[in-house]
Tab-separated table of C-alpha atoms in Angstrom:
chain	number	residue	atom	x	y	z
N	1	UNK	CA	-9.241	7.819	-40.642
N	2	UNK	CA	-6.156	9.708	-39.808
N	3	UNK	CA	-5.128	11.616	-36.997
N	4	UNK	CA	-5.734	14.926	-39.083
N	5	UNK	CA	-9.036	13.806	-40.035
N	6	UNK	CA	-10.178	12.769	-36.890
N	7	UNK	CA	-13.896	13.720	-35.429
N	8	UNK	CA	-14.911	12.688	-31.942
N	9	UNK	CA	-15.372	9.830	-31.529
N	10	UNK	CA	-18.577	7.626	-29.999
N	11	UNK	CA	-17.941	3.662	-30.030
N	12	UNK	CA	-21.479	1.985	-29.392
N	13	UNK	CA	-22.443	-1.080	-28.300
N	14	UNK	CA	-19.932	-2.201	-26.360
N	15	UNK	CA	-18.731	-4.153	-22.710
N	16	UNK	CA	-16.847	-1.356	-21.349
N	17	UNK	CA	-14.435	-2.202	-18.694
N	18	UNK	CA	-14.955	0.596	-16.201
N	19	UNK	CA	-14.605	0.691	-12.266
N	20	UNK	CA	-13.585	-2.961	-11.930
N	21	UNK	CA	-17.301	-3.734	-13.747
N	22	UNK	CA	-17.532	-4.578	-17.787
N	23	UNK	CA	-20.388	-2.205	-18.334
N	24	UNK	CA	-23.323	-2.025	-20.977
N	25	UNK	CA	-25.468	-0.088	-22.083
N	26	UNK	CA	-23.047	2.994	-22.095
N	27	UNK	CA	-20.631	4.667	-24.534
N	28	UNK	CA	-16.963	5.696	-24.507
N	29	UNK	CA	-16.439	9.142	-25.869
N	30	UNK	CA	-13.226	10.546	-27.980
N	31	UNK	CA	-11.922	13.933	-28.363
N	32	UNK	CA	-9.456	15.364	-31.743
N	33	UNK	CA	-6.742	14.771	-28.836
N	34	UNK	CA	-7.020	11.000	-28.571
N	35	UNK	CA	-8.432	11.751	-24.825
N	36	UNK	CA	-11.208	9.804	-23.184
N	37	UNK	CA	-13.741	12.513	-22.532
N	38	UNK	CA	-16.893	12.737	-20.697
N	39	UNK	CA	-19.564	12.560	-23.254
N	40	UNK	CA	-22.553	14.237	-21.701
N	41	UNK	CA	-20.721	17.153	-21.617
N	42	UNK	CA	-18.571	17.680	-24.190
N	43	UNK	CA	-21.416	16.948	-26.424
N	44	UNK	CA	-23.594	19.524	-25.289
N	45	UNK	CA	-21.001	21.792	-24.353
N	46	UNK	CA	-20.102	21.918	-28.262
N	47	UNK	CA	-23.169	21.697	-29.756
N	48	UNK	CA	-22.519	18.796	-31.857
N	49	UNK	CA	-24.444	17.215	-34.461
N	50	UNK	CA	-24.782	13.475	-35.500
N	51	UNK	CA	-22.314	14.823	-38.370
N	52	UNK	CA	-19.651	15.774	-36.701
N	53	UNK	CA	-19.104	12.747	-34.667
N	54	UNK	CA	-17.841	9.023	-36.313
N	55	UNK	CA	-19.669	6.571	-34.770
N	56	UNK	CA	-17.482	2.954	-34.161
N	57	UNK	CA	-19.631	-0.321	-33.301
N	58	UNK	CA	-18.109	-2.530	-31.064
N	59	UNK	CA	-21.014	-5.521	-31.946
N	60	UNK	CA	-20.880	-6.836	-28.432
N	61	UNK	CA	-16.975	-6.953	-28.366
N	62	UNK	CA	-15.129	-6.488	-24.726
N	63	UNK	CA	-13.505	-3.012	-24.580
N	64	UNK	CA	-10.471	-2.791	-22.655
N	65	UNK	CA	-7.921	-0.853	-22.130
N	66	UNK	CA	-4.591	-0.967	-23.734
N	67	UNK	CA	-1.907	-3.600	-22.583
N	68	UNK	CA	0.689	-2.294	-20.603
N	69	UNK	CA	4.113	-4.399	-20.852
N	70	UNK	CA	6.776	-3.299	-18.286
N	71	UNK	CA	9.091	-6.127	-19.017
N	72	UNK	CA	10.165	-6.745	-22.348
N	73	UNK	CA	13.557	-7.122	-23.659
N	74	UNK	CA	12.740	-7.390	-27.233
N	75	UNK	CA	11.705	-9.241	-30.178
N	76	UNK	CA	10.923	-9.422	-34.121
N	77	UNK	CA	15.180	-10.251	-33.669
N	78	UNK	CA	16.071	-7.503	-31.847
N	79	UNK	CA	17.589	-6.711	-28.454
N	80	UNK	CA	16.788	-3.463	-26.776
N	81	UNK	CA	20.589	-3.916	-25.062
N	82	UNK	CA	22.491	-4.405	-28.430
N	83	UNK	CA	24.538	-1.357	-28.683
N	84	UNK	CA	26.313	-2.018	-31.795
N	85	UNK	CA	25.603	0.065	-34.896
N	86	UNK	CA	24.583	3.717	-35.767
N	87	UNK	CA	21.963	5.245	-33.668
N	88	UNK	CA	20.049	5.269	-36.637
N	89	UNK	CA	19.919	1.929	-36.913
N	90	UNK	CA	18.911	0.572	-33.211
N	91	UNK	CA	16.108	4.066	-33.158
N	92	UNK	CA	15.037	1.874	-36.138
N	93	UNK	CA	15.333	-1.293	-34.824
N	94	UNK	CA	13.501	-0.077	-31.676
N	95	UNK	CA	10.565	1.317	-33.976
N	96	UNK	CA	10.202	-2.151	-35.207
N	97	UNK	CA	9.498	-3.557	-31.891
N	98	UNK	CA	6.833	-0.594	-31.108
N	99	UNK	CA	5.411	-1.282	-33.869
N	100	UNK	CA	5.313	-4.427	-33.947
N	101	UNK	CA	3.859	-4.993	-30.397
N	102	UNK	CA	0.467	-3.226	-31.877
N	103	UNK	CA	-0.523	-6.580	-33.121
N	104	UNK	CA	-1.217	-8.194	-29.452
N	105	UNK	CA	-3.154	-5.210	-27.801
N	106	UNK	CA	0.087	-3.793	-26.576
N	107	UNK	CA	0.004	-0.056	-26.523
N	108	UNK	CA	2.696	1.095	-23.752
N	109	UNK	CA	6.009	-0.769	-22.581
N	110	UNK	CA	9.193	-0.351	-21.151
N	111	UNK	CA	11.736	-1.431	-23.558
N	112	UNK	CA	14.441	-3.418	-20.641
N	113	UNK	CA	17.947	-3.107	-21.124
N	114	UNK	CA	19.771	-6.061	-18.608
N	115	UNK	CA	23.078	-6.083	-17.248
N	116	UNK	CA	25.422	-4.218	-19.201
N	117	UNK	CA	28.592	-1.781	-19.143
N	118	UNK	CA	28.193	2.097	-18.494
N	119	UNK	CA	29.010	2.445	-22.681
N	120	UNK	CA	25.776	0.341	-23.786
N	121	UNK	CA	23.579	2.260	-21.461
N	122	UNK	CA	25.453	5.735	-22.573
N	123	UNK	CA	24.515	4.767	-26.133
N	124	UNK	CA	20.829	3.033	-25.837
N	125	UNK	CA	19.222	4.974	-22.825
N	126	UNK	CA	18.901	8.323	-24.705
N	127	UNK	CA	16.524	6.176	-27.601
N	128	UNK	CA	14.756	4.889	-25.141
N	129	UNK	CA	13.524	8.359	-23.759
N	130	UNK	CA	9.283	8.442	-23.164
N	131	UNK	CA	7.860	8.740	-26.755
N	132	UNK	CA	3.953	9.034	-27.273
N	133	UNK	CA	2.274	6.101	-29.081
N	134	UNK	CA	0.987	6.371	-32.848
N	135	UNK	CA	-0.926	3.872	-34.398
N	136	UNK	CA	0.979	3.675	-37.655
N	137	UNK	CA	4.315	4.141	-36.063
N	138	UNK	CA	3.872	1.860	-32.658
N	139	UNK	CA	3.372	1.453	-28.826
N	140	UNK	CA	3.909	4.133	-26.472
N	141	UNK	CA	7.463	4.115	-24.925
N	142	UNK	CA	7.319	4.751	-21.318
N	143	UNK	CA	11.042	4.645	-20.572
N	144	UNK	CA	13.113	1.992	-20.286
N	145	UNK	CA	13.222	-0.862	-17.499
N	146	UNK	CA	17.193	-0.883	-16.000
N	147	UNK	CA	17.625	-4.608	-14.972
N	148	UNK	CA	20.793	-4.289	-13.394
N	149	UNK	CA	23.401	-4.089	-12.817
N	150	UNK	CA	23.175	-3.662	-9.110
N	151	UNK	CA	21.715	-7.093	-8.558
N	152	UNK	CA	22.723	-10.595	-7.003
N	153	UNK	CA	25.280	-12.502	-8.307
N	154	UNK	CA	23.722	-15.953	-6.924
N	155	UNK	CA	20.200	-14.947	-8.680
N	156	UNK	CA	22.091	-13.310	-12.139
N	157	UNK	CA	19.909	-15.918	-14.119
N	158	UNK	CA	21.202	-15.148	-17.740
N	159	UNK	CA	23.347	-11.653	-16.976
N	160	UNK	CA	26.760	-10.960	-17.432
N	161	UNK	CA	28.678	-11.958	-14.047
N	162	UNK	CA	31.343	-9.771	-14.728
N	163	UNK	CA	29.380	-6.703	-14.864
N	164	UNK	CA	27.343	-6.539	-11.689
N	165	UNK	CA	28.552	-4.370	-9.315
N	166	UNK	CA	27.562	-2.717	-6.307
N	167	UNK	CA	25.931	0.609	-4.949
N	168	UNK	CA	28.699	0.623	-1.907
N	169	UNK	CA	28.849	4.883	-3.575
N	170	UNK	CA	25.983	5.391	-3.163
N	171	UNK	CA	23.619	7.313	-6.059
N	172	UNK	CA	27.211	8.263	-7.537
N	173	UNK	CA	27.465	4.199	-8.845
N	174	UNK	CA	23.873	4.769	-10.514
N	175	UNK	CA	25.222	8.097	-12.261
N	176	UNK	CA	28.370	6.221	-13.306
N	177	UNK	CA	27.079	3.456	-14.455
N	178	UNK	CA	24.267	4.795	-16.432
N	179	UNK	CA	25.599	7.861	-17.049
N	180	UNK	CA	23.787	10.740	-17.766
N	181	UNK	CA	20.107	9.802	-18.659
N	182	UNK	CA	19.619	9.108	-15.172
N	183	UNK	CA	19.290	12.478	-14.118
N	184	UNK	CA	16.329	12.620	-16.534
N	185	UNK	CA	14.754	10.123	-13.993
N	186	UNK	CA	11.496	8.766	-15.377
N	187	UNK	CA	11.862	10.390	-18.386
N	188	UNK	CA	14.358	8.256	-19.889
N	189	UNK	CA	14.605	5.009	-16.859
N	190	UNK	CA	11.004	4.546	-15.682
N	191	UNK	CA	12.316	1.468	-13.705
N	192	UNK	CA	14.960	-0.216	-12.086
N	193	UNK	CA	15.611	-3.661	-10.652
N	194	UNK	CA	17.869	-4.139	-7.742
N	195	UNK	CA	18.751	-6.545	-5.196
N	196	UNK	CA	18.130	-5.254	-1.970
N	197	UNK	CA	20.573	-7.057	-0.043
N	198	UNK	CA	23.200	-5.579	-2.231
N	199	UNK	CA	25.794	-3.104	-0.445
N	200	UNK	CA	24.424	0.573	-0.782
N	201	UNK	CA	21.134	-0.247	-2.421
N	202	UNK	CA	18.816	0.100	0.536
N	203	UNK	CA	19.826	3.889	1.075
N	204	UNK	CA	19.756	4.735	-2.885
N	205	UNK	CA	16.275	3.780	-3.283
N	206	UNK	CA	15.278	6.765	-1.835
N	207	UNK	CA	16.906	8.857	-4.039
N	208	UNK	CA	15.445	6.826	-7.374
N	209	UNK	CA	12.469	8.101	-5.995
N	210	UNK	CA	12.928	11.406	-6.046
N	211	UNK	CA	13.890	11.359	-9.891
N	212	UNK	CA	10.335	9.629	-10.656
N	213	UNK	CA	12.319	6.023	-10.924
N	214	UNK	CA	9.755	3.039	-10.174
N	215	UNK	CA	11.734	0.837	-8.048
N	216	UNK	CA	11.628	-2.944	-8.451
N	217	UNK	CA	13.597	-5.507	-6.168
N	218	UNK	CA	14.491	-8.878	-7.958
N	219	UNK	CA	17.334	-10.790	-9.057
N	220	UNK	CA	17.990	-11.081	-5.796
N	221	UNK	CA	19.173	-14.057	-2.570
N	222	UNK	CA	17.481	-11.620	-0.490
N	223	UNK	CA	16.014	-12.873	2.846
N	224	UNK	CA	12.341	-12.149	3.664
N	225	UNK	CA	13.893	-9.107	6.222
N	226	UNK	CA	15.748	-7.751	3.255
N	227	UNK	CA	12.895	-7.825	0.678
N	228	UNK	CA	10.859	-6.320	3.357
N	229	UNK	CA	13.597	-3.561	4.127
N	230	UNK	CA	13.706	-3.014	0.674
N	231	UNK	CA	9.828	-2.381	0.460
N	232	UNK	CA	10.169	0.007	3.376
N	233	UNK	CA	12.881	1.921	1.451
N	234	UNK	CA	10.058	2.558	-1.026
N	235	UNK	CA	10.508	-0.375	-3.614
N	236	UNK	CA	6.909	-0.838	-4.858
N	237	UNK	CA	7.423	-3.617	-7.640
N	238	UNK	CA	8.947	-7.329	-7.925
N	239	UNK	CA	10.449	-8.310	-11.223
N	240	UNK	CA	9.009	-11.736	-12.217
N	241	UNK	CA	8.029	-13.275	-8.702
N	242	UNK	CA	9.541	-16.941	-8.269
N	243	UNK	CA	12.316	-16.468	-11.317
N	244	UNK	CA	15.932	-15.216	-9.923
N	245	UNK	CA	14.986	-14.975	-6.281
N	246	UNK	CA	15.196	-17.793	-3.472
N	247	UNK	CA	12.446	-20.542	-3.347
N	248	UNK	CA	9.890	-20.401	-0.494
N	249	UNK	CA	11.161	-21.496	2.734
N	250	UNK	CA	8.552	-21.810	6.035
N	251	UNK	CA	10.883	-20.612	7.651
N	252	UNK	CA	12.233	-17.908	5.661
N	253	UNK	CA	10.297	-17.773	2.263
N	254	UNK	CA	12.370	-14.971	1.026
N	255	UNK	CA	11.261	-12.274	-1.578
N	256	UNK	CA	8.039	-14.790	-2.304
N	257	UNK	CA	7.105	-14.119	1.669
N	258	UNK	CA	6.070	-10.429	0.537
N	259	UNK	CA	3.304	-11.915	-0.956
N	260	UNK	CA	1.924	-12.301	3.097
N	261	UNK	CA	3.377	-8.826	4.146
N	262	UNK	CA	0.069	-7.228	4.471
N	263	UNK	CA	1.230	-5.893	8.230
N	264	UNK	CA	3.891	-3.956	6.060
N	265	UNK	CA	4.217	0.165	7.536
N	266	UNK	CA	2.052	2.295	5.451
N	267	UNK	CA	3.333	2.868	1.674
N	268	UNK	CA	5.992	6.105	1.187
N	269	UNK	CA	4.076	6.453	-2.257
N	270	UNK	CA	0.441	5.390	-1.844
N	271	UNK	CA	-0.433	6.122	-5.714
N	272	UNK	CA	2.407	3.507	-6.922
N	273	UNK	CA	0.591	0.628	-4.018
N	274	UNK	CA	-2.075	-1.955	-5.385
N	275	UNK	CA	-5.534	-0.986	-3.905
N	276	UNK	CA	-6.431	-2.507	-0.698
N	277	UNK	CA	-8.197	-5.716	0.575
N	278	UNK	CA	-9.704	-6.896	3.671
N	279	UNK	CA	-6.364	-8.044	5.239
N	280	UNK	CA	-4.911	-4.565	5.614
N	281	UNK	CA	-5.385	-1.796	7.368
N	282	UNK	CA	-4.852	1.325	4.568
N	283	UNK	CA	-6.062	3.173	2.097
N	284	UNK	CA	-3.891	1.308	-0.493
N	285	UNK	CA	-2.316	-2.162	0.514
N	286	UNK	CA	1.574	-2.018	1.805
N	287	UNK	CA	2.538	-5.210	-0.353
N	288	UNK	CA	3.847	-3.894	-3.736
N	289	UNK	CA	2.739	-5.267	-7.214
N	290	UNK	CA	4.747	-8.387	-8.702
N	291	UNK	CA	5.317	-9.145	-12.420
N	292	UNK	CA	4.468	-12.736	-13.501
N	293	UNK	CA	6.146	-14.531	-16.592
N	294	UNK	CA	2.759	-16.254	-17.356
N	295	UNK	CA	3.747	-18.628	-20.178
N	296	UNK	CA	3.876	-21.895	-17.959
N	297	UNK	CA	6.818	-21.945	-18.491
N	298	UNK	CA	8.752	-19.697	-16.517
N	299	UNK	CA	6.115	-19.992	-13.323
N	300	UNK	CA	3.769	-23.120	-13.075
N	301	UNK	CA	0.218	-22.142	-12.931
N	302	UNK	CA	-0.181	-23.941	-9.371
N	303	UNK	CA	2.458	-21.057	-8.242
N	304	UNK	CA	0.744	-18.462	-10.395
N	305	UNK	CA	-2.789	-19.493	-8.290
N	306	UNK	CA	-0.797	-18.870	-5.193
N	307	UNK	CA	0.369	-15.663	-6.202
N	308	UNK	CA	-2.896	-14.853	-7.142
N	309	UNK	CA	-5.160	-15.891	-4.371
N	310	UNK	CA	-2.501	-14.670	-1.984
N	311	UNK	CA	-2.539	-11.139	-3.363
N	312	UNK	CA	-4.795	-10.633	-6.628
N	313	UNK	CA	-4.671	-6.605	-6.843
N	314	UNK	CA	-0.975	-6.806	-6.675
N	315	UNK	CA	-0.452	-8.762	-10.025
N	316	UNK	CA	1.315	-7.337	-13.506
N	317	UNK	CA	1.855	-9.710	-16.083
N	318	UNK	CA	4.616	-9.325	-17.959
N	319	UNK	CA	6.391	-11.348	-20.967
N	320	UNK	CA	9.827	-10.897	-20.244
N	321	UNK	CA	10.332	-11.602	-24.094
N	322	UNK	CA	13.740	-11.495	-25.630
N	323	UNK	CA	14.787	-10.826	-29.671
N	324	UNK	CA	14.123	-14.615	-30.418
N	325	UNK	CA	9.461	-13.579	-29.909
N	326	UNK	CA	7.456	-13.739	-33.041
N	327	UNK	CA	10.680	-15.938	-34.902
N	328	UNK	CA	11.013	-19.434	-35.613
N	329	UNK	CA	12.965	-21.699	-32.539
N	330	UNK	CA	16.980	-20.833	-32.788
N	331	UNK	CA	19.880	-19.196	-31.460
N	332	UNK	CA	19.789	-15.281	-30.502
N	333	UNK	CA	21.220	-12.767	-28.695
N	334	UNK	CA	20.336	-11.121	-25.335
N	335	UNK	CA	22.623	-8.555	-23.740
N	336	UNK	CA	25.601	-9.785	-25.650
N	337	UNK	CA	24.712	-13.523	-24.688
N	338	UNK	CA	23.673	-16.402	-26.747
N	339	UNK	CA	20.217	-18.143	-25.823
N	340	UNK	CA	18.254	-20.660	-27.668
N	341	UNK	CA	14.197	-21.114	-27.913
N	342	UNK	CA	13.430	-24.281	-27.309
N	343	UNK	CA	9.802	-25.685	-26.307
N	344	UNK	CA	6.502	-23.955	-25.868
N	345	UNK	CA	7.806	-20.543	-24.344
N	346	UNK	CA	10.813	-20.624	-23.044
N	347	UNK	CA	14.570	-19.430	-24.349
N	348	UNK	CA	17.496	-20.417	-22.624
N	349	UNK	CA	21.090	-19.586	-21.833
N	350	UNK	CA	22.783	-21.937	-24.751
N	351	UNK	CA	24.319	-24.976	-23.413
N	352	UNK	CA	22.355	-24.492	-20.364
N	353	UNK	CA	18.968	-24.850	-18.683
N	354	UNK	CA	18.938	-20.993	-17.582
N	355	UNK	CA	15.991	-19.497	-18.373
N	356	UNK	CA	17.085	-16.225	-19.938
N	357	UNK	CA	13.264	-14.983	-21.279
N	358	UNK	CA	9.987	-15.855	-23.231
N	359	UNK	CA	8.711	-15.944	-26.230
N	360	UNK	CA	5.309	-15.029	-25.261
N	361	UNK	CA	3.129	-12.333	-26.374
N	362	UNK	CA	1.108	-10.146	-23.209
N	363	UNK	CA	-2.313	-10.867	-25.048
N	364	UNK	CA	-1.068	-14.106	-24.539
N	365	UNK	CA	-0.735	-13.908	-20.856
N	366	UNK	CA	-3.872	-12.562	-20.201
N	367	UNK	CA	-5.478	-15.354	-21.550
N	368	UNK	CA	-3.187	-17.809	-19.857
N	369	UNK	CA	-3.887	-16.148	-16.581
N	370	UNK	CA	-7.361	-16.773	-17.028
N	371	UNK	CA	-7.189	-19.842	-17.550
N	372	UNK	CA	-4.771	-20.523	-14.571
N	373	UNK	CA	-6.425	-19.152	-11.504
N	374	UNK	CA	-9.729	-18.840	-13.552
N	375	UNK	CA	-10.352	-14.926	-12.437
N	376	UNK	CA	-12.726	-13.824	-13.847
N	377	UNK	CA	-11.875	-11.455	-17.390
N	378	UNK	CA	-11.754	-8.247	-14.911
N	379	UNK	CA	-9.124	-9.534	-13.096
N	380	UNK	CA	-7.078	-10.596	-16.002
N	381	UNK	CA	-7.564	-7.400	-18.057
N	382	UNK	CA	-6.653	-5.325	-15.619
N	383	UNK	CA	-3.664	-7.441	-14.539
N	384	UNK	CA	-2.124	-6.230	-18.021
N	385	UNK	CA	-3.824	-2.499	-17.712
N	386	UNK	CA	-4.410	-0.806	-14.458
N	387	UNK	CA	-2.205	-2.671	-12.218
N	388	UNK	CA	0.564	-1.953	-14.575
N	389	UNK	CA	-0.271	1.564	-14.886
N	390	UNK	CA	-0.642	1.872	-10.996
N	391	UNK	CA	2.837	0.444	-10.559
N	392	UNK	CA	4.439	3.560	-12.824
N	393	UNK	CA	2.211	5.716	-11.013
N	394	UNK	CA	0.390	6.887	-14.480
N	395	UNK	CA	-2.905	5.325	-13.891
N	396	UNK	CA	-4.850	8.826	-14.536
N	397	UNK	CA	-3.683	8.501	-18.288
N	398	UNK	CA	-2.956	4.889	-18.741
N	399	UNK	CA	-4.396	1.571	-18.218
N	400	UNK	CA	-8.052	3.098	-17.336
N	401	UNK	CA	-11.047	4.545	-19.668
N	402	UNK	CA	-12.057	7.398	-17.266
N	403	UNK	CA	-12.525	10.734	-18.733
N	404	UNK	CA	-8.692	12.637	-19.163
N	405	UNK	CA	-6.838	9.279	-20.371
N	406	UNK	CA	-4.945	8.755	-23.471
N	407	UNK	CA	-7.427	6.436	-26.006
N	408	UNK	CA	-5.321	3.429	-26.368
N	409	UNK	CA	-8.468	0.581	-26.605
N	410	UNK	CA	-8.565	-3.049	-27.453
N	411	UNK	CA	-11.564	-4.676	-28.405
N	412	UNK	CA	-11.671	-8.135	-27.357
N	413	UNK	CA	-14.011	-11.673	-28.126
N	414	UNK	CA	-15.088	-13.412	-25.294
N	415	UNK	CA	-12.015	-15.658	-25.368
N	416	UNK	CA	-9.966	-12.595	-25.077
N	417	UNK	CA	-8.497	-12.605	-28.796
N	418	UNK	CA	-7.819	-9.163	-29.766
N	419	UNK	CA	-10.245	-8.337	-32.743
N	420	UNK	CA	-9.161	-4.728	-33.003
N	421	UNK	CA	-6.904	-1.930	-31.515
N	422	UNK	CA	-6.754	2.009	-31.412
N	423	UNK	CA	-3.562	4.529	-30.757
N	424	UNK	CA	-4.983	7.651	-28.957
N	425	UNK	CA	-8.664	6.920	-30.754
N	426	UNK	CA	-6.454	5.936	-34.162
N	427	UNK	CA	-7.382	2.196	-35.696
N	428	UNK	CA	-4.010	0.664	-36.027
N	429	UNK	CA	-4.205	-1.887	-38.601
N	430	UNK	CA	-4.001	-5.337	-37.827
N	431	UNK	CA	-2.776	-8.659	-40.341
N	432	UNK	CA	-4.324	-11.399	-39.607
N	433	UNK	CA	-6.943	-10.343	-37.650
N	434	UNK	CA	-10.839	-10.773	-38.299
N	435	UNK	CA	-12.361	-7.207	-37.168
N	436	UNK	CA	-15.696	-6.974	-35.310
């Protein structure tokens, strides 16, 4: 059925994951728009017949949201921070990816651009704008991650030393270095990494904020007083906990010691804050979420339970894949920089043992997550759907199935293989999948 075509829609027979609960016994509802809508009364409202609604079964399946990916650098052999060629060329190269990512329940990412000079972010940003997903022409672009370059150089991990710099000018750095599509704010950079400790950075985050800008602190030597000033300023992400940041210390565990910061001040942006637990005192918990690389490669599943049990509701997986994902082990490029895939997951600076990404796919991670802290398959669905969404603040449209948010489903066996996937209440075709 195409989007022209389309009826409402009623899927049947499904486990609906709804409220933190997989519920039965219930139906999911979906308008021309590719909206979740409230079926009671839309359907009455209407006036609408058995005929003019397309009934899906689901035959027991999970239903989950989309997959949200907020770190990805690339894949299918491209880099989201090559710059050379025509624009043409990388919008098509970029299409690939979106596309692409379809096949593992992905519906949404941030395409991440790493360290680079102000002429590759003049030239990439702008085709990395927002874009709406489509099921025959790929995920959702939700703007584009900024790693760097106002980060550590101790913690660069596989970025370009010569291009980090500092935010000692304040906001005026940010507009230089990115140049213009910064002033878009979350339009066209949805987030940025920084190092706290870095000169100037504390007293830009603020004004990140105000353009809509998700701030995440990582590659970073920051102490635990930094990371904590930095969550103060109104940082309310860390990019891939435990990779490129200092290693736990009693007594100074460093950007991993947020993880215990539940006596944090209240949150400056309370909608972009995990939801609370019993160890704090607010309506949404002061700690801010954390990506995790969960490929056991990158983070050992011991520290991925400690993460976990230490703060549960604050966890986003994330791949953190580079061009080299869905190819065969070899040399590629990342941000101008050689890496080779070697092993299960992992790709590394070449010549070196610098991790520089994965390989990994988010369905992937979800099911490695699982099987890590053994959650239960509420916590690791919505590790890769609502906690993502919370984090960009876009949780009323993304990364839930109330009523008012954008269709993007995956249906799910009880091992958490995808079995099938829909764009806005479109089927996107899968290969090499067995459908439900």
């Amino acid at each position: 059925m195409t989007e022209n075509e389309q009826k409402p829609i009623k899927i049947i027979n499904g486990r609906i994951l709804r409220n933190h609960q997989l519920v039965e016994n219930s139906y999911i509802w979906i308008d021309k728009e590719g909206k979740i809508m409230d079926g009671f009364h839309s359907f009455f409202d209407n006036q609408q017949g058995p005929e003019d609604v397309t009934v899906i079964d689901a035959k027991g399946a999970i239903i989950s949201p989309g997959f949200i990916d907020l770190q990805i650098n690339g894949s299918f052999g491209i880099d989201f921070s090559d710059y050379e060629g025509s624009e043409e060329k990388l919008a098509a190269d970029i299409a690939i990816v979106a596309k692409g990512l379809l096949q593992n329940g992905c519906t949404a990412f941030c395409p991440t651009v790493v360290t680079s000079a102000p002429k590759v972010y003049s030239k990439v940003l702008p085709l990395l704008r927002h874009r709406p997903g489509d099921a025959r022409k790929g995920a959702e672009i939700l703007g584009a991650h900024c790693e760097g370059p106002f980060i550590s150089t101790e913690k660069k991990g596989a970025h370009d030393q010569m291009v980090i710099q500092t935010a000692k000018e304040g906001i005026a750095a940010l507009d230089k270095a990115y140049g213009p599509e910064l002033l878009k704010g979350g339009e066209t950079v949805r987030i940025m990494t920084v190092a706290p400790e870095i000169e100037g950075v504390l007293e830009v985050i603020p004004e990140l904020i105000k353009r809509n800008i998700t701030v995440s602190i990582g590659h970073s030597a920051a102490t635990i007083d930094q990371a904590e000033q930095g969550v103060v300023a109104g940082a309310t992400f860390m990019t891939h906990l435990f990779n490129a940041m200092r290693p736990f210390h009693q007594r100074d565990p460093g950007m991993v010691g947020i993880l215990g910061a539940s006596d944090l001040p209240e949150p400056l942006q309370p909608d972009r804050h995990p939801l609370p637990t019993s160890s704090t005192l607010y309506k949404r918990d002061p700690r801010p979420f954390y990506g995790v690389i969960c490929d056991g490669v990158h983070v050992h599943p011991n520290s991925v339970r400690i993460a976990y049990y230490s703060h549960p509701r604050g966890c986003v997986l994330v791949t953190d894949a580079l061009s080299a994902a869905g190819l065969p082990r070899g040399i590629y490029q990342l941000g101008g920089r050689d890496v080779e895939v070697r092993g299960v997951s992992g790709a590394y600076v070449k010549g070196t043992n610098t991790l520089a990404g994965s390989t990994v796919t988010i369905d992937h991670c979800v099911r490695n997550f699982k099987q890590f802290t053994r959650c239960t398959v509420i916590e690791a669905l919505e590790a890769a759907t609502l906690h993502p969404a919370q984090a960009l603040g876009i949780q009323k449209t993304k990364g839930t199935l109330d009523p008012g948010a954008d269709a993007d489903l995956v249906f799910l066996d009880d091992d958490l293989h995808i079995q099938r996937v829909f764009v806005r209440g479109v089927e996107v075709e899968l290969k090499n999948k067995t459908k439900v």
